[in-house]
CSV table of C-alpha atoms and ligand atoms in Angstrom, one decimal:
chain,number,residue,atom,x,y,z
A,316,MET,CA,-78.0,42.5,107.9
A,317,GLY,CA,-75.1,41.1,105.8
A,318,ARG,CA,-72.9,42.7,103.1
A,319,PRO,CA,-74.6,44.5,100.3
A,320,LEU,CA,-74.8,42.4,97.1
A,321,SER,CA,-73.5,45.1,94.8
A,322,THR,CA,-70.5,47.2,95.6
A,323,SER,CA,-71.0,50.9,95.3
A,324,LEU,CA,-68.8,53.0,93.0
A,325,TRP,CA,-67.7,54.8,96.1
A,326,HIS,CA,-66.5,51.8,98.0
A,327,ASP,CA,-64.7,50.7,94.9
A,328,THR,CA,-62.9,54.0,94.3
A,329,LEU,CA,-61.7,54.7,97.9
A,330,GLY,CA,-58.1,54.5,96.7
A,331,GLU,CA,-57.1,52.5,99.8
A,332,ALA,CA,-58.4,49.6,101.8
A,333,PRO,CA,-60.9,50.8,104.4
A,334,THR,CA,-59.7,50.6,108.0
A,335,SER,CA,-61.3,47.7,109.9
A,336,ARG,CA,-62.1,48.0,113.6
A,337,ALA,CA,-62.6,45.5,116.4
A,338,PRO,CA,-66.0,44.8,117.9
A,339,LEU,CA,-66.9,45.8,121.3
A,340,PRO,CA,-65.3,43.3,123.7
A,341,GLY,CA,-67.9,43.3,126.5
A,342,PRO,CA,-70.0,45.4,128.9
A,343,ALA,CA,-68.8,49.0,129.2
A,344,SER,CA,-69.6,52.5,130.3
A,345,TYR,CA,-69.3,55.8,128.4
A,346,ASP,CA,-70.6,59.3,128.7
A,347,VAL,CA,-72.2,59.2,125.2
A,348,VAL,CA,-72.9,56.1,123.1
A,349,VAL,CA,-73.7,56.7,119.4
A,350,VAL,CA,-75.6,53.9,117.6
A,351,GLY,CA,-74.6,53.8,113.9
A,352,ALA,CA,-71.4,55.0,112.2
A,353,GLY,CA,-72.9,56.9,109.3
A,354,PHE,CA,-72.8,60.7,108.9
A,355,THR,CA,-75.3,61.4,111.7
A,356,GLY,CA,-73.3,59.3,114.2
A,357,LEU,CA,-69.9,60.5,113.1
A,358,TRP,CA,-70.7,64.2,112.8
A,359,THR,CA,-72.2,64.1,116.3
A,360,ALA,CA,-69.1,62.4,117.7
A,361,TYR,CA,-66.9,64.9,115.8
A,362,TYR,CA,-68.4,68.1,117.2
A,363,LEU,CA,-68.9,66.6,120.7
A,364,SER,CA,-65.3,65.5,120.9
A,365,ILE,CA,-64.2,69.0,119.9
A,366,ALA,CA,-66.6,70.8,122.2
A,367,ASP,CA,-65.7,68.7,125.2
A,368,PRO,CA,-62.5,66.6,124.8
A,369,THR,CA,-63.0,65.0,128.2
A,370,LEU,CA,-66.2,63.2,127.1
A,371,ARG,CA,-65.8,59.4,126.7
A,372,ILE,CA,-67.6,58.7,123.5
A,373,ALA,CA,-68.2,55.3,121.8
A,374,VAL,CA,-69.8,54.7,118.4
A,375,LEU,CA,-71.3,51.2,118.0
A,376,GLU,CA,-71.8,50.0,114.4
A,377,ALA,CA,-73.5,46.8,113.4
A,378,GLU,CA,-71.4,46.4,110.2
A,379,THR,CA,-68.6,48.8,109.2
A,380,VAL,CA,-68.2,52.6,109.0
A,381,GLY,CA,-70.3,54.0,106.1
A,382,PHE,CA,-72.1,50.7,105.6
A,383,GLY,CA,-75.5,52.5,105.5
A,384,ALA,CA,-76.7,55.2,103.2
A,385,SER,CA,-73.8,57.5,104.1
A,386,GLY,CA,-71.4,55.3,102.2
A,387,ARG,CA,-73.6,54.7,99.2
A,388,ASN,CA,-75.5,57.9,98.3
A,389,GLY,CA,-75.5,60.3,95.3
A,390,GLY,CA,-73.0,62.6,96.9
A,391,TRP,CA,-75.1,65.7,96.8
A,392,CYS,CA,-74.2,67.7,99.9
A,393,SER,CA,-77.1,70.1,99.4
A,394,ALA,CA,-79.1,72.6,101.3
A,395,LEU,CA,-82.3,70.7,100.6
A,396,PHE,CA,-84.4,70.0,103.6
A,397,PRO,CA,-87.1,67.3,103.3
A,398,THR,CA,-89.9,68.8,105.4
A,399,PRO,CA,-92.4,70.5,103.1
A,400,TRP,CA,-92.2,74.3,103.5
A,401,GLY,CA,-95.9,74.7,104.4
A,402,LYS,CA,-95.6,72.1,107.2
A,403,LEU,CA,-92.5,73.7,108.6
A,404,ALA,CA,-93.9,77.2,108.5
A,405,ALA,CA,-97.2,76.1,110.0
A,406,ALA,CA,-95.5,74.4,112.9
A,407,SER,CA,-93.2,77.5,113.5
A,408,SER,CA,-93.4,80.5,111.3
A,409,GLN,CA,-92.2,81.7,107.8
A,410,THR,CA,-89.3,83.4,109.5
A,411,GLU,CA,-88.2,80.2,111.4
A,412,ALA,CA,-88.7,78.1,108.3
A,413,LEU,CA,-86.4,80.4,106.4
A,414,ARG,CA,-83.9,80.4,109.3
A,415,LEU,CA,-83.7,76.6,109.1
A,416,HIS,CA,-83.1,76.8,105.3
A,417,ARG,CA,-80.4,79.4,105.8
A,418,ALA,CA,-78.8,77.1,108.3
A,419,MET,CA,-78.8,74.4,105.7
A,420,ALA,CA,-77.1,76.7,103.1
A,421,ASP,CA,-74.4,77.4,105.8
A,422,THR,CA,-74.1,73.7,106.4
A,423,VAL,CA,-72.9,73.1,102.8
A,424,VAL,CA,-70.1,75.5,103.5
A,425,GLU,CA,-69.4,74.0,106.9
A,426,VAL,CA,-68.9,70.6,105.4
A,427,GLY,CA,-66.3,72.1,103.0
A,428,ARG,CA,-64.6,73.8,105.9
A,429,VAL,CA,-64.2,70.6,107.9
A,430,VAL,CA,-63.1,68.6,104.8
A,431,ASP,CA,-60.3,71.2,104.4
A,432,ALA,CA,-59.4,71.5,108.1
A,433,GLU,CA,-59.2,67.7,108.5
A,434,GLY,CA,-57.5,67.1,105.2
A,435,ILE,CA,-60.2,64.7,104.1
A,436,GLY,CA,-59.9,64.0,100.4
A,437,ALA,CA,-63.7,63.8,99.8
A,438,ASP,CA,-63.6,65.4,96.3
A,439,TYR,CA,-65.8,68.2,97.6
A,440,GLN,CA,-66.6,70.8,94.9
A,441,ARG,CA,-69.3,73.5,95.5
A,442,GLY,CA,-70.7,73.7,92.0
A,443,GLY,CA,-74.4,74.1,92.9
A,444,THR,CA,-77.3,72.2,91.4
A,445,LEU,CA,-79.0,72.4,88.0
A,446,THR,CA,-82.6,71.4,87.8
A,447,LEU,CA,-83.6,71.1,84.2
A,448,ALA,CA,-87.0,71.8,82.8
A,449,ARG,CA,-87.4,69.3,80.0
A,450,SER,CA,-91.1,69.6,79.2
A,451,ARG,CA,-93.8,72.3,79.3
A,452,PRO,CA,-95.3,71.0,82.5
A,453,GLN,CA,-91.8,71.0,84.1
A,454,VAL,CA,-91.3,74.6,83.1
A,455,VAL,CA,-94.6,75.6,84.7
A,456,ARG,CA,-93.9,73.7,87.9
A,457,LEU,CA,-90.3,74.9,88.3
A,458,ARG,CA,-91.3,78.5,87.6
A,459,GLU,CA,-93.9,78.1,90.3
A,460,GLU,CA,-91.3,76.6,92.6
A,461,LEU,CA,-89.0,79.6,91.9
A,462,SER,CA,-91.7,82.2,92.7
A,463,ASP,CA,-92.7,80.3,95.9
A,464,SER,CA,-89.0,80.4,96.9
A,465,HIS,CA,-88.7,84.1,96.3
A,466,ALA,CA,-92.0,84.7,98.2
A,467,HIS,CA,-90.5,82.7,101.1
A,468,GLY,CA,-87.5,85.1,101.3
A,469,PHE,CA,-84.9,83.4,99.1
A,470,THR,CA,-83.2,85.7,96.6
A,471,GLU,CA,-81.8,85.4,93.1
A,472,ASP,CA,-78.5,84.5,94.8
A,473,ASP,CA,-80.2,81.4,96.3
A,474,VAL,CA,-82.1,80.2,93.3
A,475,ARG,CA,-82.6,81.6,89.8
A,476,TRP,CA,-84.1,80.8,86.5
A,477,LEU,CA,-81.9,79.7,83.6
A,478,ASP,CA,-83.0,80.3,80.1
A,479,GLU,CA,-82.7,77.5,77.6
A,480,SER,CA,-79.2,78.3,76.4
A,481,GLU,CA,-77.8,78.9,79.9
A,482,ALA,CA,-79.4,75.6,81.1
A,483,ARG,CA,-78.0,73.7,78.1
A,484,GLN,CA,-74.6,75.2,78.7
A,485,GLY,CA,-74.7,73.8,82.2
A,486,LEU,CA,-75.7,70.3,81.0
A,487,ALA,CA,-76.3,69.6,77.3
A,488,ALA,CA,-79.2,67.2,77.9
A,489,THR,CA,-82.1,66.5,75.5
A,490,GLY,CA,-85.3,68.5,75.5
A,491,VAL,CA,-84.0,71.3,77.8
A,492,LEU,CA,-86.3,74.3,77.9
A,493,GLY,CA,-84.8,76.1,80.9
A,494,GLY,CA,-84.1,75.3,84.5
A,495,LEU,CA,-83.2,76.4,88.0
A,496,PHE,CA,-79.8,76.9,89.4
A,497,THR,CA,-78.9,77.1,93.1
A,498,PRO,CA,-75.3,77.5,94.3
A,499,HIS,CA,-76.1,75.7,97.6
A,500,CYS,CA,-74.7,72.2,96.8
A,501,ALA,CA,-71.4,70.5,96.7
A,502,ALA,CA,-70.6,67.2,95.0
A,503,ILE,CA,-68.7,64.9,97.3
A,504,HIS,CA,-67.4,61.3,97.4
A,505,PRO,CA,-69.5,59.9,100.2
A,506,ALA,CA,-67.4,56.9,101.2
A,507,LYS,CA,-64.2,59.1,101.4
A,508,LEU,CA,-66.1,61.6,103.5
A,509,VAL,CA,-67.5,59.0,105.9
A,510,GLY,CA,-64.1,57.2,106.2
A,511,GLY,CA,-62.3,60.5,106.7
A,512,LEU,CA,-64.7,61.5,109.4
A,513,ALA,CA,-64.2,58.2,111.3
A,514,ALA,CA,-60.4,58.8,111.2
A,515,ALA,CA,-61.0,62.4,112.4
A,516,VAL,CA,-63.0,61.4,115.4
A,517,GLU,CA,-60.7,58.5,116.4
A,518,LYS,CA,-57.8,61.1,116.4
A,519,ARG,CA,-59.8,62.8,119.1
A,520,GLY,CA,-60.2,59.8,121.3
A,521,VAL,CA,-63.6,58.6,120.2
A,522,ARG,CA,-63.8,54.7,120.1
A,523,ILE,CA,-65.5,53.1,117.1
A,524,PHE,CA,-66.6,49.5,117.4
A,525,GLU,CA,-67.6,47.7,114.2
A,526,GLN,CA,-69.6,44.4,113.9
A,527,THR,CA,-71.4,45.5,117.1
A,528,ARG,CA,-75.1,45.4,116.8
A,529,VAL,CA,-77.2,47.2,119.3
A,530,ARG,CA,-80.2,45.0,120.1
A,531,SER,CA,-82.2,47.6,122.0
A,532,ILE,CA,-81.9,51.2,123.3
A,533,GLN,CA,-82.9,51.6,126.9
A,534,THR,CA,-82.9,54.3,129.5
A,535,ARG,CA,-79.3,55.4,129.8
A,536,GLY,CA,-77.8,52.6,127.9
A,537,VAL,CA,-77.9,50.0,125.1
A,538,VAL,CA,-77.9,46.2,125.0
A,539,THR,CA,-75.5,44.4,122.7
A,540,ASP,CA,-74.7,40.7,122.2
A,541,VAL,CA,-71.7,41.1,124.5
A,542,GLY,CA,-73.5,43.0,127.3
A,543,ARG,CA,-74.9,46.3,128.3
A,544,VAL,CA,-73.2,49.6,127.7
A,545,ASP,CA,-74.2,52.4,130.1
A,546,ALA,CA,-74.2,56.0,128.9
A,547,GLU,CA,-75.6,59.3,130.1
A,548,VAL,CA,-76.8,59.9,126.6
A,549,VAL,CA,-77.5,57.4,123.7
A,550,VAL,CA,-77.8,58.8,120.2
A,551,ARG,CA,-79.9,56.8,117.8
A,552,ALA,CA,-78.2,57.4,114.4
A,553,THR,CA,-79.5,54.4,112.5
A,554,GLU,CA,-81.8,56.2,109.9
A,555,ALA,CA,-83.6,53.4,107.9
A,556,TRP,CA,-82.6,50.8,110.4
A,557,ALA,CA,-84.5,52.6,113.2
A,558,SER,CA,-87.4,50.5,111.8
A,559,GLN,CA,-85.6,47.4,112.9
A,560,LEU,CA,-85.1,48.4,116.6
A,561,PRO,CA,-87.7,47.8,119.3
A,562,GLY,CA,-89.4,51.1,120.3
A,563,SER,CA,-88.9,52.8,116.9
A,564,ARG,CA,-90.2,50.3,114.4
A,565,ARG,CA,-92.8,52.7,113.0
A,566,ALA,CA,-90.6,55.9,113.3
A,567,VAL,CA,-89.3,55.8,109.7
A,568,ALA,CA,-90.1,53.7,106.6
A,569,PRO,CA,-87.0,52.3,104.9
A,570,VAL,CA,-87.4,53.2,101.2
A,571,TYR,CA,-84.8,52.3,98.6
A,572,SER,CA,-82.9,54.5,96.3
A,573,LEU,CA,-80.7,52.9,93.6
A,574,MET,CA,-77.8,54.1,91.6
A,575,VAL,CA,-75.6,53.3,88.5
A,576,ALA,CA,-72.3,54.7,87.4
A,577,THR,CA,-70.4,54.8,84.1
A,578,GLU,CA,-66.8,54.2,83.4
A,579,PRO,CA,-64.6,57.4,83.3
A,580,LEU,CA,-65.7,59.4,80.2
A,581,SER,CA,-63.3,60.9,77.8
A,582,ASP,CA,-62.5,64.6,77.8
A,583,SER,CA,-64.1,65.0,74.4
A,584,THR,CA,-67.4,63.5,75.8
A,585,TRP,CA,-67.2,65.8,78.8
A,586,ALA,CA,-66.7,68.8,76.4
A,587,GLU,CA,-70.0,67.9,74.8
A,588,ILE,CA,-71.9,67.2,78.0
A,589,GLY,CA,-70.8,70.1,80.3
A,590,LEU,CA,-71.0,70.1,84.1
A,591,ASP,CA,-67.7,71.9,84.1
A,592,ARG,CA,-68.0,72.8,87.8
A,593,ARG,CA,-69.4,69.4,88.7
A,594,SER,CA,-72.8,70.9,89.4
A,595,THR,CA,-75.1,68.1,90.6
A,596,PHE,CA,-78.2,67.7,88.4
A,597,THR,CA,-81.7,66.6,88.1
A,598,ASP,CA,-84.8,67.4,86.1
A,599,GLY,CA,-88.4,68.4,87.1
A,600,ARG,CA,-90.0,64.9,86.9
A,601,HIS,CA,-91.9,63.5,89.8
A,602,VAL,CA,-90.0,60.2,90.2
A,603,ILE,CA,-86.8,61.8,91.5
A,604,ILE,CA,-83.5,61.3,89.6
A,605,TYR,CA,-80.1,62.7,90.7
A,606,GLY,CA,-76.7,62.8,89.2
A,607,GLN,CA,-73.1,64.0,89.7
A,608,ARG,CA,-70.0,64.2,87.6
A,609,THR,CA,-67.5,62.5,89.8
A,610,ALA,CA,-63.9,63.8,90.4
A,611,ASP,CA,-62.6,60.8,88.3
A,612,GLY,CA,-64.8,61.8,85.3
A,613,ARG,CA,-67.7,59.4,85.6
A,614,LEU,CA,-71.4,59.9,85.8
A,615,ALA,CA,-73.0,58.6,89.0
A,616,PHE,CA,-76.8,58.6,88.5
A,617,GLY,CA,-79.6,57.5,90.8
A,618,GLY,CA,-83.3,57.5,91.3
A,619,ARG,CA,-86.2,56.3,93.4
A,620,GLY,CA,-88.7,53.8,92.1
A,621,ALA,CA,-87.7,50.6,93.9
A,622,PRO,CA,-90.5,49.1,95.9
A,623,TYR,CA,-91.0,49.4,99.6
A,624,HIS,CA,-91.0,46.0,101.3
A,625,LEU,CA,-93.8,44.7,103.5
A,626,GLY,CA,-93.0,45.0,107.2
A,627,SER,CA,-90.2,47.6,106.6
A,628,ARG,CA,-87.9,44.7,105.8
A,629,ILE,CA,-84.3,45.6,104.9
A,630,ARG,CA,-82.3,42.9,103.1
A,631,PRO,CA,-79.0,43.0,101.1
A,632,GLY,CA,-81.0,41.6,98.1
A,633,PHE,CA,-83.2,44.7,98.1
A,634,ASP,CA,-80.1,46.9,97.2
A,635,SER,CA,-80.2,45.3,93.8
A,636,GLU,CA,-83.2,45.6,91.5
A,637,PRO,CA,-82.2,44.8,87.9
A,638,ARG,CA,-85.4,46.4,86.5
A,639,VAL,CA,-84.7,49.7,88.2
A,640,PHE,CA,-81.0,49.6,87.3
A,641,GLY,CA,-82.0,49.0,83.6
A,642,LYS,CA,-84.5,51.9,83.8
A,643,LEU,CA,-81.8,54.2,85.3
A,644,ARG,CA,-79.3,53.4,82.6
A,645,GLN,CA,-82.0,54.0,79.9
A,646,THR,CA,-83.0,57.3,81.5
A,647,LEU,CA,-79.4,58.5,81.7
A,648,VAL,CA,-78.8,57.7,78.0
A,649,GLU,CA,-82.1,59.3,77.0
A,650,LEU,CA,-81.0,62.4,78.9
A,651,LEU,CA,-77.5,62.4,77.5
A,652,PRO,CA,-77.2,60.6,74.1
A,653,GLN,CA,-73.6,61.8,74.0
A,654,LEU,CA,-72.9,58.8,76.2
A,655,GLY,CA,-73.4,56.5,73.2
A,656,ASP,CA,-72.5,53.0,74.1
A,657,VAL,CA,-70.7,53.9,77.3
A,658,THR,CA,-70.0,51.0,79.8
A,659,PHE,CA,-71.8,51.1,83.1
A,660,THR,CA,-69.4,49.7,85.7
A,661,HIS,CA,-71.4,49.9,88.9
A,662,ALA,CA,-75.0,49.4,90.2
A,663,TRP,CA,-76.0,49.5,93.8
A,664,GLY,CA,-78.5,50.9,96.3
A,665,GLY,CA,-79.6,51.3,99.8
A,666,PRO,CA,-82.3,52.3,102.2
A,667,LEU,CA,-83.1,55.8,103.3
A,668,GLY,CA,-85.5,56.8,106.1
A,669,ILE,CA,-88.8,58.6,105.7
A,670,ALA,CA,-90.9,59.8,108.6
A,671,ARG,CA,-94.7,59.7,108.2
A,672,ASP,CA,-95.0,63.5,107.8
A,673,TRP,CA,-91.8,63.7,105.7
A,674,ALA,CA,-90.2,65.8,108.5
A,675,ALA,CA,-86.6,65.3,109.4
A,676,SER,CA,-86.1,65.8,113.2
A,677,VAL,CA,-83.4,65.9,115.8
A,678,GLY,CA,-83.9,65.9,119.5
A,679,LEU,CA,-83.0,64.8,123.0
A,680,ASP,CA,-85.2,63.5,125.8
A,681,ARG,CA,-83.3,64.4,129.0
A,682,ALA,CA,-85.3,62.0,131.2
A,683,SER,CA,-84.3,58.9,129.3
A,684,GLY,CA,-81.0,60.2,127.9
A,685,HIS,CA,-82.3,59.2,124.4
A,686,ALA,CA,-81.2,61.4,121.5
A,687,TRP,CA,-82.0,60.9,117.8
A,688,ALA,CA,-81.7,62.5,114.4
A,689,GLY,CA,-83.1,61.3,111.1
A,690,GLY,CA,-86.0,61.1,108.6
A,691,TYR,CA,-83.9,62.9,106.1
A,692,VAL,CA,-85.5,61.2,103.1
A,693,GLY,CA,-82.9,61.8,100.2
A,694,ASP,CA,-81.4,64.9,101.7
A,695,GLY,CA,-79.3,63.6,104.5
A,696,VAL,CA,-75.7,64.3,103.4
A,697,GLY,CA,-75.9,68.0,104.4
A,698,THR,CA,-78.6,67.6,107.0
A,699,THR,CA,-76.7,65.1,109.1
A,700,ASN,CA,-74.0,67.8,109.7
A,701,LEU,CA,-76.6,70.2,111.0
A,702,ALA,CA,-77.9,67.3,113.1
A,703,GLY,CA,-74.5,66.6,114.6
A,704,ARG,CA,-73.9,70.2,115.6
A,705,THR,CA,-77.4,70.5,117.0
A,706,LEU,CA,-77.1,67.3,119.0
A,707,THR,CA,-73.8,68.5,120.4
A,708,ASP,CA,-75.4,71.7,121.7
A,709,LEU,CA,-78.4,69.7,123.1
A,710,ILE,CA,-76.2,67.2,124.8
A,711,LEU,CA,-74.0,69.9,126.3
A,712,ARG,CA,-77.1,71.9,127.5
A,713,ARG,CA,-76.2,74.9,125.4
A,714,GLU,CA,-78.9,77.1,124.2
A,715,THR,CA,-77.9,78.3,120.7
A,716,GLU,CA,-79.2,79.4,117.4
A,717,LEU,CA,-79.3,75.7,116.4
A,718,THR,CA,-81.2,74.3,119.4
A,719,THR,CA,-84.2,76.6,118.6
A,720,LEU,CA,-84.5,75.7,114.9
A,721,PRO,CA,-88.0,74.4,114.1
A,722,TRP,CA,-87.0,70.7,113.5
A,723,VAL,CA,-85.6,70.3,117.0
A,724,ASN,CA,-87.6,68.0,119.2
A,725,HIS,CA,-90.3,67.6,116.5
A,726,HIS,CA,-92.1,64.3,116.9
A,727,SER,CA,-93.4,62.8,113.7
A,728,PRO,CA,-96.5,60.5,113.9
A,729,ALA,CA,-95.9,56.8,113.6
A,730,TRP,CA,-96.4,55.1,110.3
A,731,GLU,CA,-99.6,53.0,109.8
A,732,PRO,CA,-99.5,49.4,110.8
A,733,GLU,CA,-99.0,46.9,108.0
A,734,PRO,CA,-100.4,46.2,105.4
A,735,PHE,CA,-101.6,49.8,105.2
A,736,ARG,CA,-98.1,51.1,105.3
A,737,TRP,CA,-97.1,48.9,102.4
A,738,LEU,CA,-100.2,49.8,100.4
A,739,GLY,CA,-99.8,53.5,101.1
A,740,ILE,CA,-96.1,53.9,100.3
A,741,ASN,CA,-96.2,51.8,97.1
A,742,ALA,CA,-99.4,53.6,96.0
A,743,GLY,CA,-97.5,56.9,96.5
A,744,LEU,CA,-94.6,55.6,94.3
A,745,GLN,CA,-97.0,54.4,91.7
A,746,ALA,CA,-98.8,57.8,91.7
A,747,MET,CA,-95.6,59.6,91.0
A,748,ARG,CA,-94.9,57.3,88.0
A,749,THR,CA,-98.4,57.9,86.7
A,750,ALA,CA,-98.0,61.7,87.3
A,751,ASP,CA,-95.0,61.7,84.9
A,752,ALA,CA,-97.0,59.7,82.3
A,753,GLU,CA,-99.9,62.1,82.7
A,754,GLU,CA,-97.7,65.1,82.0
A,755,ARG,CA,-96.1,63.4,79.0
A,756,LEU,CA,-99.5,62.6,77.6
A,757,LEU,CA,-101.5,65.8,78.4
A,758,GLY,CA,-98.7,68.4,78.4
A,759,ARG,CA,-99.8,70.1,81.6
A,760,PRO,CA,-98.8,69.8,85.3
A,761,SER,CA,-100.2,66.6,86.8
A,762,LEU,CA,-103.4,66.7,88.7
A,763,ILE,CA,-102.7,63.3,90.2
A,764,ALA,CA,-99.5,64.7,91.8
A,765,ARG,CA,-101.3,67.7,93.2
A,766,ALA,CA,-104.1,65.6,94.6
A,767,MET,CA,-101.7,63.0,96.1
A,768,SER,CA,-99.3,65.4,97.8
A,769,PRO,CA,-101.2,66.0,101.0
A,770,LEU,CA,-101.9,62.2,101.3
A,771,ILE,CA,-98.3,61.3,100.8
A,772,HIS,CA,-96.9,63.9,103.2
A,773,GLY,CA,-99.3,62.9,106.0
F,560,FAD,C1,-78.8,55.4,97.1
F,560,FAD,C2,-79.0,56.6,98.0
F,560,FAD,C3,-78.7,57.9,97.4
F,560,FAD,C4,-78.8,59.0,98.2
F,560,FAD,N1,-78.4,60.2,97.7
F,560,FAD,C5,-78.3,61.3,98.6
F,560,FAD,C6,-77.8,62.5,98.1
F,560,FAD,O1,-77.2,62.6,97.0
F,560,FAD,N2,-77.8,63.6,98.9
F,560,FAD,C7,-78.4,63.5,100.2
F,560,FAD,O2,-78.4,64.5,100.9
F,560,FAD,N3,-78.8,62.3,100.7
F,560,FAD,C8,-78.8,61.2,99.9
F,560,FAD,N4,-79.3,60.1,100.4
F,560,FAD,C9,-79.7,60.0,101.8
F,560,FAD,C10,-78.5,60.0,102.7
F,560,FAD,O3,-77.4,59.2,102.2
F,560,FAD,C11,-78.9,59.6,104.1
F,560,FAD,O4,-79.9,60.5,104.5
F,560,FAD,C12,-77.7,59.8,105.1
F,560,FAD,O5,-76.6,59.2,104.7
F,560,FAD,C13,-78.2,59.2,106.5
F,560,FAD,O6,-77.1,59.1,107.3
F,560,FAD,P1,-77.2,58.4,108.7
F,560,FAD,O7,-75.9,58.4,109.3
F,560,FAD,O8,-78.3,59.0,109.5
F,560,FAD,O9,-77.7,56.9,108.4
F,560,FAD,P2,-76.9,55.7,107.6
F,560,FAD,O10,-75.8,56.2,106.8
F,560,FAD,O11,-77.9,54.8,107.0
F,560,FAD,O12,-76.2,55.0,108.8
F,560,FAD,C14,-76.8,54.2,109.8
F,560,FAD,C15,-75.8,53.2,110.3
F,560,FAD,O13,-76.4,52.6,111.5
F,560,FAD,C16,-76.0,51.2,111.5
F,560,FAD,N5,-76.9,50.5,112.3
F,560,FAD,C17,-78.2,50.2,112.0
F,560,FAD,N6,-78.8,49.5,113.0
F,560,FAD,C18,-77.8,49.4,113.9
F,560,FAD,C19,-77.8,48.7,115.2
F,560,FAD,N7,-78.9,48.1,115.7
F,560,FAD,N8,-76.7,48.7,115.9
F,560,FAD,C20,-75.6,49.3,115.5
F,560,FAD,N9,-75.5,50.0,114.2
F,560,FAD,C21,-76.6,50.0,113.5
F,560,FAD,C22,-76.0,50.9,110.0
F,560,FAD,O14,-75.2,49.7,109.7
F,560,FAD,C23,-75.5,52.1,109.4
F,560,FAD,O15,-74.1,52.1,109.2
F,560,FAD,C24,-79.2,58.9,99.6
F,560,FAD,C25,-79.5,57.6,100.1
F,560,FAD,C26,-79.4,56.5,99.3
F,560,FAD,C27,-79.7,55.1,99.9
């Protein structure tokens, strides 16, 4: 796997050297083994160790705590849930789909509660999300999104329309015609949160072993280079890297998201730009972009658009795509010309995990002792917390409000074999770029995007 080539802003602004931990010394036995020390693995260990302090829990991490997407993301701790609403409601009901979305909104608050309770300095600020409409087609689509949300049972307190001046007051970007605002999102510093969680679980007796790669997950145990580790339950918390493990190679496709960050901006620049409450922001385009005002006054800004690599390969070199970094810088300056000739100090990226039906899932198979959570697409920061609490209830055989949510024990279909997977995913990425061009050119919502959506979402 190796170190990432480009250091993320987050790893560079930790404020202290990250704790380093010893590898697993040899064969062992635990009650629960968690594979992967990102948010999924650590939230699970956190809630399990509180619910049953007698449990012997080990987290095995191939690299270091927060090496994966959890240490490198855009820091939106949002209530967004990746499974398309129609799919979720068809597999359960409108009421159950809404219950899951409500649980996600509660999750944003729960993360803030734990951050406070554990004294984790994760720069958490619940300032909501602004989605700007910056063209006529975006106005039409975002208004449609709003009326769909209200038809699904969300209220004005969950998501509301902003007129042009309100939206511009939130973020003084170019071409703003209006937008949506939801309060259900907090900006966080992801590397501080993942590091703080690791310390919180260790305080409760959880063992974390770094530089310890799991070669395979088997019935009631895992195989590592230094021997087998037996466990009643094994939690696969490897997200994009599930695609590298025997038995789950087609469970998720590793798709890259890339980011750039500026130097800290002056107070006068911020007075022009806005984001006073550190609302996270995006606009209505098809190729997703996302940004946050960091606690130290920078803009951290990311987007999709990097290619998917044949055979679901994951390589450190793929974190760095100069073409995409250049496009991100250009997009941010187009959005906010107030940035002028600001210096960009960081550029990095990483893989996230997408299931074939774009459905995140969490579950436990009692017979094999195999538990998993993942397929969060770009919405894992909050969702991993819900996954950790749900896995805790499943592992402890508790029947709760969480264990009956409609993503529990959902099994996504496998991705197509190669080269069809490569062709399909990259065609989907290209279609979204074309859809944005179509809207710029024709000034109406893209027909390509509408036609592609069922194909993309399986
Ligand atoms: C650039 C980027 C921006 C993003 N922005 C956002 C955002 O703003 N908001 C949001 O909600 N989501 C965002 N996401 C997605 C989000 O970060 C992820 O969904 C989430 O962090 C997944 O957490 P995880 O713990 O499941 O996986 P990861 O954090 O990827 O952790 C998996 C861990 O497993 C380890 N591992 C893998 N294989 C093995 C093995 N065989 N043995 C042992 N260990 C192994 C890895 O080294 C890694 O540390 C973004 C993702 C990226 C890449």
